[in-house]
XYZ file of C-alpha atoms in Angstrom:
718
model
C 6.809 -4.017 -27.655
C 7.037 -5.285 -31.229
C 10.819 -5.283 -30.802
C 10.455 -7.577 -27.839
C 8.279 -9.965 -29.837
C 10.805 -9.945 -32.674
C 13.560 -10.670 -30.163
C 11.636 -13.650 -28.829
C 11.251 -14.994 -32.356
C 14.964 -14.716 -33.081
C 15.795 -16.847 -30.044
C 14.509 -20.008 -31.750
C 12.373 -21.023 -28.795
C 11.215 -24.183 -30.480
C 14.672 -25.606 -29.877
C 15.488 -27.620 -26.812
C 16.248 -25.918 -23.554
C 15.505 -25.823 -19.844
C 12.778 -23.786 -18.209
C 12.574 -24.013 -14.461
C 10.053 -22.194 -12.317
C 8.178 -22.323 -9.055
C 4.651 -23.365 -8.367
C 2.385 -21.573 -5.914
C 3.839 -23.786 -3.200
C 7.385 -22.755 -4.139
C 8.341 -26.264 -5.274
C 10.529 -26.213 -8.368
C 9.107 -27.735 -11.540
C 10.486 -28.278 -15.033
C 8.841 -27.766 -18.391
C 10.558 -28.585 -21.666
C 10.246 -25.561 -23.911
C 9.378 -27.705 -26.909
C 6.022 -28.455 -25.275
C 5.294 -24.852 -24.370
C 3.536 -23.739 -27.541
C 5.919 -21.105 -28.856
C 7.061 -17.647 -27.840
C 3.698 -16.089 -27.084
C 2.891 -18.770 -24.530
C 6.403 -18.540 -23.126
C 6.090 -14.817 -22.683
C 3.112 -15.399 -20.400
C 4.866 -17.568 -17.842
C 6.176 -16.397 -14.467
C 6.525 -17.051 -10.724
C 9.303 -17.035 -11.645
C 10.762 -18.931 -14.622
C 14.316 -19.473 -15.657
C 14.851 -20.111 -19.360
C 18.196 -21.373 -20.545
C 18.708 -21.301 -24.289
C 21.022 -23.766 -26.027
C 23.151 -20.693 -26.741
C 23.531 -20.174 -23.007
C 21.215 -17.170 -22.896
C 19.439 -17.027 -19.523
C 16.043 -15.370 -19.243
C 14.105 -14.465 -16.123
C 10.476 -13.476 -16.353
C 10.327 -10.773 -13.703
C 7.213 -10.809 -11.494
C 7.607 -7.262 -10.191
C 7.323 -4.204 -12.479
C 10.089 -1.648 -12.167
C 8.963 1.852 -11.199
C 12.459 3.039 -10.380
C 12.959 0.888 -7.297
C 15.330 -1.434 -9.143
C 13.412 -4.710 -9.396
C 15.051 -5.368 -12.763
C 18.358 -5.446 -10.911
C 17.365 -6.971 -7.584
C 15.407 -9.934 -8.933
C 18.059 -11.130 -11.396
C 20.702 -10.651 -8.705
C 18.925 -13.237 -6.556
C 18.771 -15.576 -9.521
C 22.325 -14.991 -10.683
C 23.717 -15.615 -7.206
C 22.353 -19.152 -6.988
C 22.599 -19.971 -10.680
C 26.271 -18.987 -10.705
C 26.073 -16.510 -13.555
C 27.066 -12.903 -13.953
C 24.367 -10.242 -13.935
C 25.189 -9.324 -17.510
C 24.299 -12.894 -18.538
C 20.672 -12.477 -17.489
C 17.876 -11.117 -19.686
C 14.584 -10.017 -18.149
C 11.090 -10.351 -19.523
C 8.213 -8.853 -17.559
C 5.259 -10.931 -16.330
C 1.767 -10.450 -17.673
C -0.503 -11.015 -14.693
C -1.772 -14.573 -15.074
C -3.207 -15.709 -11.736
C -1.337 -18.997 -11.484
C 1.883 -17.079 -10.999
C 0.833 -15.448 -7.766
C 1.425 -11.910 -6.552
C 3.000 -9.719 -9.224
C 2.382 -6.285 -7.739
C 5.228 -3.930 -6.922
C 4.121 -2.299 -3.700
C 4.563 -2.523 0.021
C 8.332 -2.772 -0.463
C 7.756 -6.457 -1.093
C 9.762 -7.508 -4.157
C 12.918 -8.802 -2.485
C 11.037 -9.851 0.641
C 8.600 -12.007 -1.325
C 11.107 -13.400 -3.815
C 14.093 -13.923 -1.514
C 13.526 -17.650 -1.069
C 11.498 -18.624 -4.189
C 13.883 -17.137 -6.755
C 16.989 -18.350 -4.972
C 15.535 -21.855 -4.775
C 14.717 -21.741 -8.476
C 18.292 -20.735 -9.254
C 19.751 -23.360 -6.940
C 17.546 -26.113 -8.377
C 18.537 -25.213 -11.922
C 22.204 -25.165 -10.963
C 21.984 -28.616 -9.348
C 20.241 -30.054 -12.399
C 22.755 -28.567 -14.810
C 25.661 -29.902 -12.764
C 24.069 -33.348 -12.615
C 23.434 -33.362 -16.380
C 27.063 -32.476 -17.067
C 28.295 -35.126 -14.631
C 26.188 -37.780 -16.327
C 27.552 -36.823 -19.742
C 31.100 -37.087 -18.429
C 30.203 -40.239 -16.434
C 31.622 -38.745 -13.237
C 30.234 -37.912 -9.818
C 28.389 -34.617 -9.490
C 30.501 -33.900 -6.405
C 33.497 -33.541 -8.739
C 31.759 -30.748 -10.655
C 30.930 -27.141 -9.976
C 29.204 -24.259 -11.731
C 30.706 -20.880 -12.493
C 29.663 -18.047 -14.834
C 27.296 -20.139 -16.929
C 29.533 -23.191 -17.264
C 29.979 -26.548 -15.538
C 33.562 -27.478 -14.647
C 34.998 -30.922 -13.885
C 37.587 -30.295 -11.200
C 39.972 -33.229 -11.864
C 40.224 -32.762 -15.638
C 39.310 -29.111 -16.181
C 36.703 -30.060 -18.803
C 33.814 -27.618 -19.265
C 30.318 -27.534 -20.692
C 28.168 -24.444 -21.049
C 24.700 -24.318 -19.542
C 23.279 -24.218 -23.039
C 25.067 -27.459 -23.974
C 23.467 -29.422 -21.117
C 20.132 -27.599 -20.796
C 18.225 -30.203 -22.812
C 19.631 -33.079 -20.727
C 18.904 -31.189 -17.529
C 15.285 -30.669 -18.544
C 14.747 -34.444 -18.420
C 15.968 -34.773 -14.823
C 13.868 -34.846 -11.705
C 13.683 -31.452 -10.059
C 15.367 -31.303 -6.618
C 12.696 -31.007 -3.958
C 14.989 -29.205 -1.550
C 17.699 -27.423 -3.513
C 20.523 -26.126 -1.355
C 20.800 -22.351 -1.410
C 23.988 -20.583 -0.439
C 24.952 -19.508 3.013
C 25.144 -15.720 3.136
C 28.891 -15.870 3.788
C 29.310 -17.348 0.308
C 27.398 -14.636 -1.543
C 29.229 -13.116 -4.499
C 26.488 -10.778 -5.721
C 23.899 -10.400 -2.967
C 24.880 -7.722 -0.489
C 27.661 -6.436 -2.729
C 27.839 -3.203 -4.691
C 27.071 -3.584 -8.389
C 26.188 -0.893 -10.918
C 22.576 -1.068 -12.085
C 22.652 -2.358 -15.635
C 19.436 -0.529 -16.551
C 20.764 2.927 -15.712
C 22.585 3.682 -19.000
C 19.411 3.108 -21.029
C 17.419 5.328 -18.672
C 19.998 8.109 -18.782
C 20.412 8.045 -22.559
C 16.687 7.868 -23.262
C 16.794 4.392 -24.791
C 14.639 2.834 -22.059
C 11.016 2.345 -23.082
C 8.536 3.683 -20.552
C 4.797 3.412 -20.873
C 4.500 6.870 -22.360
C 6.979 5.865 -25.115
C 5.053 2.844 -26.383
C 3.366 2.941 -29.767
C 1.356 0.266 -31.576
C 0.198 0.143 -35.207
C -3.062 1.895 -35.991
C -3.432 3.642 -32.667
C -5.096 6.992 -32.055
C -4.447 9.387 -29.180
C -6.803 10.450 -26.431
C -6.794 13.072 -23.731
C -9.405 13.496 -21.036
C -11.481 16.375 -19.775
C -12.195 15.484 -16.187
C -14.627 17.362 -14.020
C -12.703 19.635 -11.619
C -15.213 18.432 -9.000
C -14.384 14.785 -9.926
C -17.834 13.288 -9.322
C -20.147 15.681 -11.193
C -22.275 14.853 -14.233
C -21.869 15.951 -17.861
C -24.776 18.189 -18.924
C -23.607 19.254 -22.390
C -20.567 19.218 -24.679
C -19.801 21.932 -27.233
C -17.108 20.544 -29.543
C -17.625 22.967 -32.445
C -14.217 24.639 -32.251
C -12.407 21.467 -31.273
C -13.484 19.583 -34.373
C -11.980 22.335 -36.541
C -8.482 21.424 -35.317
C -6.569 19.315 -37.812
C -6.235 15.719 -36.669
C -9.137 15.720 -34.215
C -11.440 12.797 -34.941
C -14.046 12.738 -32.230
C -15.208 14.180 -28.913
C -17.274 11.866 -26.758
C -18.710 11.462 -23.315
C -17.038 8.631 -21.412
C -16.412 7.378 -17.899
C -13.670 7.152 -15.316
C -14.146 3.919 -13.336
C -12.750 4.250 -9.810
C -12.994 1.499 -7.215
C -15.467 3.361 -5.004
C -17.558 4.971 -7.751
C -17.570 5.846 -11.464
C -17.250 9.431 -12.636
C -18.345 10.960 -15.934
C -15.775 12.542 -18.241
C -15.195 13.710 -21.801
C -12.510 12.419 -24.175
C -10.926 13.828 -27.318
C -9.729 11.324 -29.929
C -7.128 12.540 -32.413
C -4.397 11.468 -34.807
C -1.705 12.782 -32.479
C -1.290 13.961 -28.922
C -0.825 17.650 -29.755
C -4.089 17.793 -31.682
C -5.920 16.082 -28.822
C -4.396 18.425 -26.254
C -5.199 21.495 -28.345
C -8.797 20.324 -28.712
C -9.057 19.836 -24.965
C -8.601 23.590 -24.556
C -11.294 24.275 -27.161
C -14.046 21.960 -25.912
C -16.666 23.542 -23.654
C -18.258 21.202 -21.120
C -21.134 22.096 -18.830
C -21.171 20.103 -15.581
C -23.862 19.419 -12.998
C -22.160 19.161 -9.612
C -25.058 19.154 -7.172
C -23.935 19.569 -3.567
C -20.316 18.486 -4.229
C -18.896 22.031 -3.818
C -20.250 22.166 -0.265
C -19.467 18.607 0.867
C -16.161 17.662 -0.773
C -13.766 20.048 0.943
C -10.744 19.339 3.092
C -11.940 21.893 5.635
C -15.195 19.987 6.143
C -13.347 16.663 6.227
C -10.843 17.733 8.876
C -13.656 19.286 10.906
C -15.355 15.878 11.022
C -12.047 14.281 11.962
C -11.651 16.782 14.814
C -15.137 15.945 16.048
C -14.262 12.233 15.994
C -11.121 12.995 18.003
C -13.275 14.046 20.946
C -14.960 10.627 21.039
C -13.833 7.106 21.801
C -12.737 5.167 18.723
C -12.969 1.479 17.935
C -10.412 -0.249 20.141
C -7.844 -2.203 18.172
C -5.373 -3.096 20.893
C -4.826 -2.493 24.594
C -2.114 -3.833 26.893
C -2.616 -2.864 30.503
C -5.397 -0.561 31.690
C -4.801 2.684 29.826
C -7.622 4.564 31.550
C -6.328 3.746 35.011
C -2.680 4.449 34.201
C -3.508 7.697 32.431
C -5.751 9.033 35.168
C -3.151 8.137 37.812
C -0.212 9.705 35.972
C 1.543 12.665 37.559
C 1.876 14.348 34.160
C -0.702 14.038 31.412
C -0.244 15.245 27.842
C -2.805 15.258 25.072
C -2.306 16.448 21.501
C -3.741 16.171 18.016
C -1.429 15.636 15.057
C -2.485 16.325 11.465
C -1.131 15.231 8.076
C -2.479 16.495 4.719
C -3.744 14.869 1.554
C -0.868 14.381 -0.893
C -0.653 13.704 -4.625
C 1.794 11.111 -5.960
C 2.900 13.284 -8.908
C 5.111 10.697 -10.647
C 7.286 12.328 -13.284
C 5.572 10.153 -15.913
C 1.836 10.895 -15.722
C -0.763 8.157 -16.092
C -0.983 6.653 -19.555
C -2.108 3.456 -21.261
C -2.757 1.906 -24.647
C -5.785 -0.354 -24.942
C -6.989 -2.384 -27.892
C -10.381 -4.031 -27.507
C -10.521 -6.268 -30.567
C -13.449 -7.394 -32.685
C -12.984 -11.020 -31.630
C -13.691 -10.073 -28.019
C -10.096 -10.232 -26.815
C -8.138 -7.315 -25.407
C -4.528 -6.235 -25.239
C -3.119 -3.403 -23.167
C 0.272 -1.741 -22.828
C 0.742 0.345 -19.692
C 3.123 1.390 -16.902
C 1.284 -0.378 -14.089
C 2.487 -1.624 -10.735
C 0.666 -4.936 -10.827
C -0.191 -6.895 -13.973
C -2.122 -9.400 -11.856
C -4.351 -6.697 -10.357
C -4.701 -5.099 -13.787
C -5.788 -8.409 -15.288
C -8.378 -8.807 -12.534
C -9.720 -5.275 -13.029
C -9.747 -5.554 -16.814
C -11.616 -8.855 -16.800
C -14.189 -7.469 -14.397
C -14.682 -4.233 -16.294
C -14.753 -5.720 -19.792
C -16.728 -8.772 -18.628
C -14.443 -11.192 -20.429
C -12.234 -14.021 -19.207
C -8.677 -13.312 -18.035
C -7.308 -15.635 -20.703
C -8.797 -13.314 -23.324
C -6.595 -10.447 -22.137
C -2.921 -9.780 -22.784
C -1.172 -7.366 -20.430
C 2.138 -5.800 -21.476
C 3.932 -3.928 -18.715
C 6.332 -1.133 -19.606
C 8.834 0.595 -17.344
C 7.206 3.066 -14.969
C 8.491 6.623 -14.668
C 7.609 6.706 -10.983
C 4.379 5.567 -9.346
C 4.566 5.587 -5.501
C 1.259 3.664 -5.322
C -0.653 5.654 -7.961
C -0.231 3.221 -10.849
C -1.766 0.332 -8.938
C -5.057 2.266 -9.206
C -6.325 1.480 -12.688
C -8.846 4.194 -13.520
C -6.680 5.459 -16.399
C -6.279 1.938 -17.788
C -10.028 1.319 -17.754
C -10.638 4.720 -19.364
C -8.433 3.644 -22.259
C -10.410 0.410 -22.557
C -13.710 2.298 -22.649
C -12.431 4.527 -25.441
C -10.977 1.685 -27.500
C -14.250 -0.175 -27.312
C -16.075 2.940 -28.480
C -13.812 3.872 -31.406
C -12.855 0.272 -32.290
C -9.148 1.080 -32.523
C -6.111 0.933 -30.256
C -6.234 4.081 -28.110
C -3.259 5.684 -26.409
C -4.539 7.714 -23.478
C -2.236 10.242 -21.792
C -3.213 12.186 -18.700
C -1.843 15.699 -18.296
C -0.110 16.847 -15.136
C -3.259 18.779 -14.266
C -5.290 15.558 -14.534
C -2.809 13.803 -12.290
C -2.810 16.420 -9.528
C -6.463 17.528 -9.564
C -8.107 14.127 -9.935
C -6.284 11.999 -7.386
C -6.360 9.511 -5.857
C -4.356 10.919 -2.957
C -2.696 9.910 0.245
C -5.461 10.420 2.808
C -5.236 13.372 5.122
C -5.435 12.062 8.703
C -5.624 13.169 12.321
C -4.176 11.362 15.304
C -5.368 12.005 18.825
C -2.504 11.272 21.207
C -2.599 10.762 24.970
C 0.247 9.955 27.306
C 1.019 9.800 30.996
C 4.257 10.051 32.983
C 4.771 8.817 36.552
C 6.674 10.545 39.360
C 9.933 8.795 38.365
C 9.776 10.220 34.830
C 8.647 6.996 33.182
C 6.096 6.945 30.373
C 3.409 4.643 31.763
C 0.416 5.315 29.498
C 0.225 5.794 25.734
C -2.782 5.994 23.392
C -2.580 6.429 19.621
C -5.955 7.148 18.015
C -5.765 7.557 14.184
C -8.770 9.223 12.556
C -9.782 9.609 8.920
C -10.666 7.867 5.690
C -9.481 4.305 5.226
C -8.037 2.966 1.995
C -9.308 -0.456 2.959
C -12.812 0.881 3.465
C -13.046 3.228 0.482
C -11.194 1.157 -2.115
C -11.814 -2.393 -0.924
C -15.194 -1.933 0.816
C -14.129 -3.569 4.066
C -16.593 -3.241 6.973
C -16.593 0.066 8.839
C -17.615 -1.387 12.203
C -14.140 -2.619 13.112
C -10.716 -0.978 13.301
C -8.606 -0.740 10.170
C -6.231 -3.683 10.603
C -3.689 -2.134 8.273
C -3.354 1.103 10.226
C -3.667 -0.342 13.689
C -1.446 -3.330 13.059
C 1.419 -1.091 12.037
C 1.017 0.965 15.219
C 0.796 -2.044 17.518
C 3.124 -2.589 20.450
C 4.192 -5.867 18.867
C 5.385 -3.981 15.773
C 6.921 -0.832 17.302
C 8.335 -2.565 20.406
C 7.894 0.236 22.943
C 7.549 -1.360 26.372
C 4.996 1.036 27.870
C 2.887 -0.494 30.694
C -0.460 0.778 29.357
C -0.434 0.829 25.551
C -3.568 1.423 23.500
C -4.441 1.843 19.813
C -7.904 2.751 18.537
C -9.371 3.952 15.240
C -12.158 6.222 13.961
C -13.357 6.102 10.367
C -14.305 9.404 8.744
C -15.368 8.847 5.113
C -14.837 11.235 2.223
C -15.505 11.200 -1.519
C -12.052 12.610 -2.156
C -10.458 9.548 -3.791
C -7.555 8.031 -1.874
C -5.053 5.225 -2.305
C -1.607 4.170 -1.134
C 1.199 6.733 -1.157
C 4.845 5.921 -0.500
C 4.973 4.143 2.905
C 1.156 4.366 3.108
C -0.113 5.146 6.640
C 3.384 4.998 8.100
C 3.920 8.388 6.450
C 0.998 9.745 8.483
C 1.452 7.993 11.782
C 5.210 7.797 12.041
C 4.868 11.565 12.472
C 2.315 11.390 15.261
C 3.957 8.473 17.094
C 7.483 9.840 17.125
C 6.493 13.483 17.490
C 4.292 12.758 20.501
C 6.800 10.410 22.128
C 9.303 13.234 21.857
C 6.828 15.459 23.714
C 6.503 12.881 26.486
C 10.260 12.342 26.696
C 10.979 16.064 26.996
C 8.232 16.408 29.604
C 9.948 13.622 31.544
C 13.265 15.515 31.325
C 15.073 12.740 29.448
C 17.347 12.428 26.433
C 15.357 11.491 23.289
C 17.595 8.593 22.241
C 18.375 7.259 25.716
C 14.700 7.357 26.679
C 13.726 5.391 23.590
C 16.445 2.838 24.301
C 15.044 2.413 27.817
C 11.567 1.686 26.422
C 12.627 -0.593 23.581
C 12.958 -4.311 24.245
C 14.060 -5.411 20.776
C 17.753 -5.861 19.996
C 17.428 -4.775 16.359
C 15.651 -1.556 17.323
C 18.315 -0.830 19.903
C 21.144 -1.470 17.465
C 19.612 0.927 14.948
C 19.296 3.663 17.567
C 22.755 3.052 18.967
C 24.181 3.239 15.449
C 22.323 6.486 14.868
C 23.626 7.841 18.187
C 27.176 7.183 17.000
C 26.894 8.210 13.336
C 24.952 11.401 14.039
C 27.358 12.354 16.842
C 24.305 12.793 19.044
C 26.244 13.555 22.219
C 28.262 16.412 20.727
C 27.403 19.845 22.065
C 25.760 22.013 19.419
C 26.354 25.704 18.885
C 23.594 28.133 19.823
C 20.715 28.118 17.369
C 21.147 24.504 16.260
C 19.038 21.525 17.244
C 18.876 17.815 16.561
C 15.814 15.618 16.420
C 15.443 11.864 16.229
C 12.744 9.384 15.237
C 12.511 5.635 14.630
C 9.771 3.604 12.993
C 9.312 0.069 11.724
C 7.427 -0.504 8.491
C 7.422 -3.122 5.738
C 9.680 -5.397 7.748
C 12.493 -2.863 8.180
C 13.529 -0.542 10.986
C 14.570 2.970 10.025
C 15.786 5.783 12.253
C 16.716 9.314 11.395
C 18.520 12.251 12.996
C 18.053 15.695 11.477
C 20.059 18.778 12.367
C 18.585 22.250 11.832
C 19.809 25.767 12.488
C 17.862 28.960 13.102
C 17.835 31.323 10.124
C 16.120 34.723 10.409
C 12.459 33.869 11.088
C 12.785 30.196 10.258
C 15.175 27.264 10.202
C 17.458 25.589 7.682
C 17.842 21.826 7.413
C 21.574 21.231 7.700
C 21.974 17.472 7.706
C 20.075 14.185 7.646
C 21.599 10.995 9.024
C 19.544 7.896 8.314
C 20.112 4.370 9.604
C 18.220 1.367 8.259
C 18.107 -2.290 9.223
C 16.434 -4.033 6.294
C 17.908 -7.449 7.041
C 19.538 -9.119 4.061
C 19.590 -6.840 1.046
C 20.697 -7.219 -2.565
C 22.666 -4.083 -3.378
C 23.793 -1.524 -0.771
C 23.852 1.211 -3.401
C 20.180 0.629 -4.149
C 19.328 0.671 -0.437
C 20.994 4.052 -0.148
C 19.381 5.376 -3.327
C 15.913 4.406 -2.121
C 16.585 5.942 1.288
C 17.726 9.165 -0.359
C 14.463 9.225 -2.302
C 12.560 8.715 0.929
C 14.383 11.633 2.515
C 13.418 13.921 -0.378
C 9.772 12.825 -0.329
C 9.607 12.910 3.463
C 10.908 16.471 3.697
C 8.718 17.589 0.774
C 5.668 16.126 2.491
C 6.527 18.012 5.676
C 7.325 21.472 4.330
C 5.633 21.759 0.920
C 1.944 22.457 0.490
C -0.331 19.426 0.394
C -3.550 18.929 -1.548
C -6.503 20.986 -0.371
C -10.056 20.924 -1.679
C -12.268 24.021 -1.612
C -15.644 24.374 -3.319
C -15.399 20.720 -4.287
C -12.174 20.864 -6.283
C -8.435 20.653 -5.758
C -6.770 24.031 -5.298
C -3.459 22.752 -6.686
C -3.168 22.026 -10.409
C 0.528 21.661 -11.288
C 4.032 21.861 -9.848
C 3.875 25.634 -9.406
C 1.353 25.014 -6.608
C 2.162 21.445 -5.602
C 5.900 21.735 -5.106
C 8.675 19.292 -4.395
C 12.145 19.948 -3.023
C 14.650 21.577 -5.334
C 18.352 20.828 -5.547
C 19.310 23.946 -3.623
C 17.083 22.874 -0.716
C 18.666 19.450 -0.299
C 20.632 19.041 2.941
C 23.740 16.958 3.400
C 22.808 13.285 3.758
C 24.450 10.247 5.350
C 22.933 6.779 5.113
C 24.124 3.804 7.125
C 22.999 0.191 6.768
C 22.925 -2.108 9.790
C 24.208 -5.565 8.866
C 21.786 -7.596 10.969
C 21.580 -10.655 8.708
C 17.851 -10.858 9.411
C 15.204 -11.894 6.908
C 14.900 -9.308 4.140
C 12.708 -6.301 4.831
C 11.542 -3.562 2.504
C 13.713 -0.734 1.220
C 11.542 1.426 -1.050
C 9.420 2.916 1.748
C 10.716 2.412 5.324
C 13.130 5.345 5.198
C 10.301 7.882 4.866
C 8.220 7.672 8.109
C 10.934 8.947 10.505
C 11.740 12.024 8.402
C 8.912 14.391 9.367
C 9.043 13.675 13.130
C 12.835 13.884 13.232
C 12.559 17.270 11.519
C 9.879 18.663 13.821
C 11.686 17.275 16.868
C 14.851 19.044 15.699
C 12.914 22.276 15.246
C 11.641 21.963 18.815
C 15.197 21.413 20.045
C 16.393 24.524 18.186
C 13.454 26.879 18.729
C 11.194 25.475 21.448
C 8.324 25.414 18.947
C 6.366 22.155 18.838
C 4.850 21.375 15.420
C 1.876 19.009 15.297
C 0.430 19.880 11.917
C 1.898 19.250 8.479
C 2.820 20.931 6.246
C 4.582 23.949 7.723
C 6.793 26.686 6.323
C 10.461 26.438 7.270
C 10.799 30.190 6.815
C 8.095 31.294 9.273
C 8.760 29.491 12.526
C 9.657 32.457 14.733
């Protein structure tokens, strides 16, 4: 991070230039950099800001941290398109969380969706001002001028001025209230393939991730967390640990989680290896009370099963489900189950915190949301947000985990205690055994079919712990709007006469939080698996039956595209089967067809064909890359062991027990993008929910075995 500060200094930011950004109401505004107080103040601004140096250097302060999803490419692409510059002319600085800049959290597949209009308007406004400034200097009409690759051109004479040469003049102009953004047909960058400019640094190891950051005077820390998570520290024997060279201190500390605070022990050392070695030498005695009996996945799922026999809180009902269901000629009921899952990002949780003697604080961390981090830090440290500086590094994966700031607050606790900058690094065992996790959930499903083979009644009843209720303390006496809204008829578009969604809350002290695609990863499985059951019971084709029930053109186009690309109508050889699923999440519609073949006592996944309509997108290569990642995570979540708790602690500790797909398990993949031209939807998550149901539906087609519980073993399906 010191290199970044040095870079800022070398830019000569006290010189004249143009900085254009957006207010909370998305109206462009201009600030002359000479009034901005120097580089440190400049580095704090966002939402977003364009900085044009007299040299022509263009800087965007990126409001969305990059955890591999490509925000450092997507965001500047939106800017570059309207500003008429090449991508390699844009430099990115990361935002720091100040509230006035709005939402800065990477999550919910929201970066392009949220910034599609604001950033393009900022770029368009800057372009118009630069053109006008050049026209005034030449004493010509602005209509005779145009912008291209960081320069203004005068069409009749061919004269040019760089953006840097007119930036100071432009900064004195009134900001256009309604800058004209491009029509999509005129896009040069958006929607076109472009290599990601950050990839070479990542591949060569030059990219700086959170775990790479160092600051002067820092010490290292590792944690000893209670295997039972919520138990108390009774005693600490650090005799042997303190004999290890470089170990400075062993102390009792805390792990602040949103729903409760746990006790822990930390080792402070000169270097990471000394701290890790001492961790193995420290002996901690814990008091766990009744946790071993109460915090188990078996007990949790038993309570969920009990709730499945009762009526839940009604979230939505169209038509009279009870009447339609009781009058149906065929009735089907089933319970679907999905496990707890760890995020297991390749870069484990880490943070550097420096709580200074003057009462201010500075942190360096791979976090998904600097704004949420600033809020949590201010609350925990009991200081004002303006007393905190947040530096966001690249994230080596996150999937929701690094928006949960227990590790960041742990580092703050330790820095305050030792009065030095502390670099805290969690081990893989910490990451997998401590959570938080994707919640394990049940779904009670009911459906009815009439004498003509039409599905006339459908009830989706999700059951389990709620992220909203555990993490955010929302009331428990109403349905979870997040879960139920995603399952609504308005969202999923199935035109079933009697359509009902309800919810039952079953609490647990197993910590939970968002996991890639959040609840869609749980309930895409139950929705599309159960609909497949109903469709087969009605004697219909899985794609044609869905098309008959869907009323939305975009949904239909996605399914029709999948029908074509997956060669759905082709006759399969004996022992093969195809399965299909479609689900809308995060503003995008994704459908998947998976082909499997019987192998000995199990099945082999032969091919995955995925189709996504995400509306306007920035880079088709990134859409495909994110969808490929979703396919890997979706299959892993279906066929690899989840997280289970027994005797109050996680039974999985590292990748030898909590496995992910290997290269030799990866099927052939095809990904197709529907060019709908709709408003941008998400890309990082929507491709995952259809994977598990498409797989289990394919297994049913090949073997006749209906799978309602995840995970399962591909090798033991006979």
